[in-house]
Amino acid sequence: MSQLFQIHPDNPQQRLINQAVEIINKGGVVVYPTDCAYALGCHLGDKKALETIKRIRKLDDKHNFTLVCQDLSEIGTYAKVNNKDYRLLKAHTPGAYTFILNATTEVPRRLLHPKRRTIGLRIPENNIALELMRALGEPIMSTSLIMPGDELPLTDPYEIRDLLQHEVDLVIDGGYCGMEATSVINLVDDAPVVVREAAGDVSNFI
């Protein structure tokens, strides 16, 4: 049976944040809010938790997972970023974007695209998510909480808990946080490529 924490979206209770981080560090799978929608997350080094997420969403090995980071310095640890890309990232984070970048060796191989050493990275504009990562001290391995056959993410924490109470270890109720996916921008090549146009304004990348 999963736990349910009600965490204030503007002033997250540190006690509950710390308890959530303890669950993540012990290999738990958590549902947490971002600036676009609720997401499934786990420790980036935990293979068993990753397999649980893949099973919930029925994902194959070609799915691009995302490392949700707290700031740009963290992105530099996990992705190769040149000066031009850094300026783009600085201008658009935190925000509703996922950036595809070449990964460094710090990223576990199982999180990478099988044919390209790339990884999705983002910095959400959500206090709960950012406090989780600050307390964790590293990114959260994440994917949007879109169930198989659905087009949009789940939005109600209580509905999520009823549906996934035997699959996840924790559901964080952070209030309504939207139901649109991030815009995805590929920065691997010389010019940015808009892979998916969604919540984030992509006009600066076209």
C-alpha angles and dihedrals in degrees: 000000000000122000122239121215121189104211123183110246095216102033108025113203106246092212091060092042089055092048090051091051090050089055091050092048090052091057099268127153114228136192110217138168125255131179091271109032144323115298139197113236143177143163109298092230098049112103096182093052090048090053089051091055091047090051093049092051097032091234126171128217092269094066114117109231121201131226107216107211134193098222146350094271089062091050089056090060094056104031138043106244125181124202095265093050091045091058090051092049093047091052095049105038136126091034151095097302137108114202122205110215139163108272128233123225089265089079115087110245093235090065094054129092104266095233101032128041092233133132135190115238132183143167111213125212093228124113096212094051092046093048090050091055094044090054092043093049094218141051125290117236103234150175130178115268098246112146121221110280094017125110098199132051122255113261108184115081092202093050088047091052092048090051099042105025092122095041105048131046099216140018116196114208104210097158127252111336104169135270105240126104124239122265109253120221122187111214097172096103130050095273126041115256121204105225096174130010111209135116099353121071106250099188092107091056099052 
